[in-house]
Amino acid sequence: MKDLVEYVVKSLVESPDDVSIEQFEEQNETVLEITVAGPDMGRVIGKSGRVINAIRTLAQVAAAKQGTRVAVELVETGNR
């Protein structure tokens, strides 16, 4: 799942080297925290949050195939 989300996010942003994804377990689900460069935040969120919701849906489908649960969170860096 992490590789899938990382591939999609790096394909969207202008600075793929600044993309980092941390994965950890929390209450029976895997949490993926995405951090991107400030100017790329809008590209990942998308209009009305459509892009980040699509990324979440992809991750949930991949997790369901593995029989697990996943949560995708976008961490705001503060430097827009």
Coordinates of N, CA and C in Angstrom, one line a residue:
M1 N 0.8 -1.2 0.0 CA 0.0 0.0 0.0 C 0.9 1.3 0.0
K2 N 1.9 1.2 0.8 CA 2.8 2.4 0.9 C 3.4 2.7 -0.5
D3 N 3.8 1.7 -1.1 CA 4.5 1.9 -2.5 C 3.5 2.4 -3.5
L4 N 2.3 2.0 -3.4 CA 1.2 2.4 -4.3 C 0.9 3.9 -4.1
V5 N 0.7 4.3 -2.8 CA 0.4 5.7 -2.5 C 1.6 6.6 -2.8
E6 N 2.9 6.1 -2.6 CA 4.0 6.9 -2.9 C 4.2 7.1 -4.4
Y7 N 3.9 6.1 -5.2 CA 4.0 6.2 -6.6 C 3.0 7.3 -7.1
V8 N 1.7 7.2 -6.6 CA 0.7 8.1 -7.1 C 1.0 9.6 -6.7
V9 N 1.5 9.7 -5.5 CA 1.8 11.1 -5.0 C 3.0 11.7 -5.7
K10 N 4.0 10.9 -5.9 CA 5.2 11.4 -6.6 C 4.9 11.7 -8.1
S11 N 3.9 11.0 -8.6 CA 3.5 11.3 -10.0 C 2.7 12.7 -10.1
L12 N 2.1 13.1 -9.0 CA 1.3 14.3 -9.0 C 2.1 15.6 -8.8
V13 N 3.1 15.5 -8.0 CA 3.8 16.7 -7.5 C 5.0 17.2 -8.4
E14 N 5.4 18.4 -8.3 CA 6.5 18.9 -9.0 C 7.8 18.6 -8.4
S15 N 7.8 18.4 -7.1 CA 9.1 18.0 -6.3 C 9.0 16.6 -5.7
P16 N 9.1 15.6 -6.5 CA 9.0 14.2 -6.0 C 10.0 13.9 -5.0
D17 N 11.1 14.5 -4.9 CA 12.2 14.2 -3.9 C 11.7 14.7 -2.5
D18 N 10.8 15.6 -2.5 CA 10.3 16.1 -1.2 C 9.2 15.3 -0.6
V19 N 8.8 14.3 -1.3 CA 7.7 13.4 -0.8 C 8.2 12.4 0.2
S20 N 7.6 12.3 1.3 CA 7.9 11.2 2.3 C 6.6 10.7 2.9
I21 N 6.7 9.4 3.0 CA 5.5 8.7 3.6 C 5.9 7.8 4.8
E22 N 5.3 8.1 5.9 CA 5.6 7.3 7.1 C 4.5 6.3 7.3
Q23 N 4.8 5.1 7.7 CA 3.8 4.1 7.9 C 4.0 3.5 9.3
F24 N 2.8 3.5 10.0 CA 2.8 2.9 11.4 C 1.5 2.3 11.7
E25 N 1.5 1.4 12.7 CA 0.2 0.7 13.1 C -0.4 1.5 14.2
E26 N -1.8 1.6 14.1 CA -2.5 2.3 15.2 C -3.9 1.7 15.3
Q27 N -4.2 1.0 16.3 CA -5.5 0.4 16.6 C -6.1 -0.4 15.4
N28 N -5.4 -1.5 15.1 CA -5.9 -2.4 14.0 C -5.9 -1.8 12.6
E29 N -5.2 -0.8 12.4 CA -5.1 -0.2 11.0 C -3.8 0.4 10.8
T30 N -3.4 0.4 9.5 CA -2.1 1.0 9.1 C -2.4 2.5 8.8
V31 N -1.6 3.3 9.3 CA -1.7 4.8 9.0 C -0.5 5.2 8.1
L32 N -0.9 5.8 7.0 CA 0.1 6.4 6.1 C 0.1 7.9 6.2
E33 N 1.2 8.5 6.6 CA 1.2 10.0 6.7 C 2.1 10.5 5.6
I34 N 1.4 11.3 4.7 CA 2.1 11.8 3.5 C 2.6 13.3 3.8
T35 N 3.8 13.5 3.5 CA 4.4 14.9 3.7 C 4.9 15.3 2.3
V36 N 4.5 16.5 1.8 CA 5.0 17.0 0.5 C 5.5 18.4 0.7
A37 N 6.2 18.9 -0.3 CA 6.6 20.3 -0.2 C 5.4 21.2 -0.2
G38 N 5.5 22.4 0.4 CA 4.4 23.3 0.6 C 3.7 23.7 -0.7
P39 N 4.4 24.1 -1.8 CA 3.7 24.4 -3.0 C 2.9 23.2 -3.7
D40 N 3.3 22.0 -3.3 CA 2.6 20.8 -3.9 C 1.4 20.4 -3.1
M41 N 1.2 21.0 -2.0 CA 0.1 20.6 -1.1 C -1.3 20.7 -1.9
G42 N -1.5 21.8 -2.7 CA -2.7 21.9 -3.4 C -2.9 20.9 -4.5
R43 N -1.8 20.4 -5.1 CA -1.9 19.4 -6.1 C -2.4 18.1 -5.5
V44 N -1.9 17.8 -4.3 CA -2.3 16.5 -3.7 C -3.7 16.6 -3.1
I45 N -4.1 17.7 -2.6 CA -5.5 17.9 -2.1 C -6.5 17.9 -3.2
G46 N -6.2 18.7 -4.2 CA -7.1 18.8 -5.4 C -8.3 19.7 -5.1
K47 N -9.1 19.9 -6.1 CA -10.3 20.7 -5.9 C -11.3 20.0 -5.0
S48 N -11.7 20.7 -4.0 CA -12.6 20.1 -3.0 C -12.2 18.8 -2.4
G49 N -10.9 18.6 -2.4 CA -10.3 17.3 -1.8 C -10.5 16.1 -2.6
R50 N -10.8 16.2 -3.9 CA -11.1 15.1 -4.7 C -9.9 14.2 -4.9
V51 N -8.7 14.8 -5.1 CA -7.5 14.0 -5.3 C -7.1 13.2 -4.1
I52 N -7.0 13.8 -2.9 CA -6.7 13.1 -1.7 C -7.7 12.0 -1.4
N53 N -9.0 12.3 -1.7 CA -10.0 11.2 -1.5 C -9.8 10.1 -2.4
A54 N -9.4 10.3 -3.6 CA -9.1 9.3 -4.6 C -7.9 8.4 -4.1
I55 N -6.9 9.1 -3.6 CA -5.7 8.4 -3.1 C -6.2 7.5 -1.9
R56 N -7.0 8.0 -1.0 CA -7.5 7.2 0.1 C -8.3 6.0 -0.4
T57 N -9.1 6.2 -1.4 CA -9.9 5.1 -1.9 C -9.0 4.0 -2.5
L58 N -8.0 4.4 -3.3 CA -7.0 3.4 -3.8 C -6.4 2.6 -2.7
A59 N -5.9 3.3 -1.7 CA -5.2 2.7 -0.5 C -6.2 1.7 0.2
Q60 N -7.5 2.1 0.3 CA -8.4 1.3 1.0 C -8.7 0.0 0.2
V61 N -8.8 0.1 -1.1 CA -9.0 -1.0 -1.9 C -7.8 -2.0 -1.9
A62 N -6.6 -1.5 -1.9 CA -5.4 -2.3 -1.8 C -5.4 -3.0 -0.4
A63 N -5.8 -2.3 0.6 CA -5.8 -2.8 2.0 C -6.8 -3.9 2.1
A64 N -8.0 -3.7 1.5 CA -9.1 -4.7 1.6 C -8.6 -6.0 0.9
K65 N -7.9 -5.9 -0.2 CA -7.4 -7.1 -0.8 C -6.4 -7.9 0.1
Q66 N -5.7 -7.2 0.9 CA -4.8 -7.8 1.9 C -5.5 -8.2 3.2
G67 N -6.7 -7.8 3.3 CA -7.5 -8.1 4.6 C -7.2 -7.2 5.7
T68 N -6.7 -6.0 5.4 CA -6.4 -5.0 6.5 C -7.1 -3.7 6.3
R69 N -6.9 -2.8 7.2 CA -7.5 -1.4 7.1 C -6.4 -0.4 7.0
V70 N -6.7 0.7 6.3 CA -5.6 1.7 6.1 C -6.3 3.1 6.3
A71 N -5.5 4.0 6.8 CA -5.9 5.4 6.9 C -4.8 6.3 6.2
V72 N -5.2 7.2 5.4 CA -4.2 8.0 4.7 C -4.4 9.5 5.2
E73 N -3.3 10.0 5.7 CA -3.4 11.4 6.2 C -2.3 12.3 5.5
L74 N -2.7 13.5 5.2 CA -1.8 14.5 4.6 C -1.3 15.4 5.7
V75 N 0.0 15.4 6.0 CA 0.5 16.2 7.1 C 0.9 17.6 6.5
E76 N 0.4 18.6 7.1 CA 0.7 20.0 6.6 C 2.0 20.5 7.2
T77 N 2.9 20.9 6.3 CA 4.2 21.3 6.8 C 4.3 22.8 7.2
G78 N 3.3 23.6 6.7 CA 3.3 25.0 7.2 C 4.0 26.0 6.3
N79 N 4.8 25.5 5.3 CA 5.6 26.4 4.4 C 5.0 26.3 3.0
R80 N 3.9 27.1 2.8 CA 3.2 27.1 1.5 C 3.8 28.1 0.7

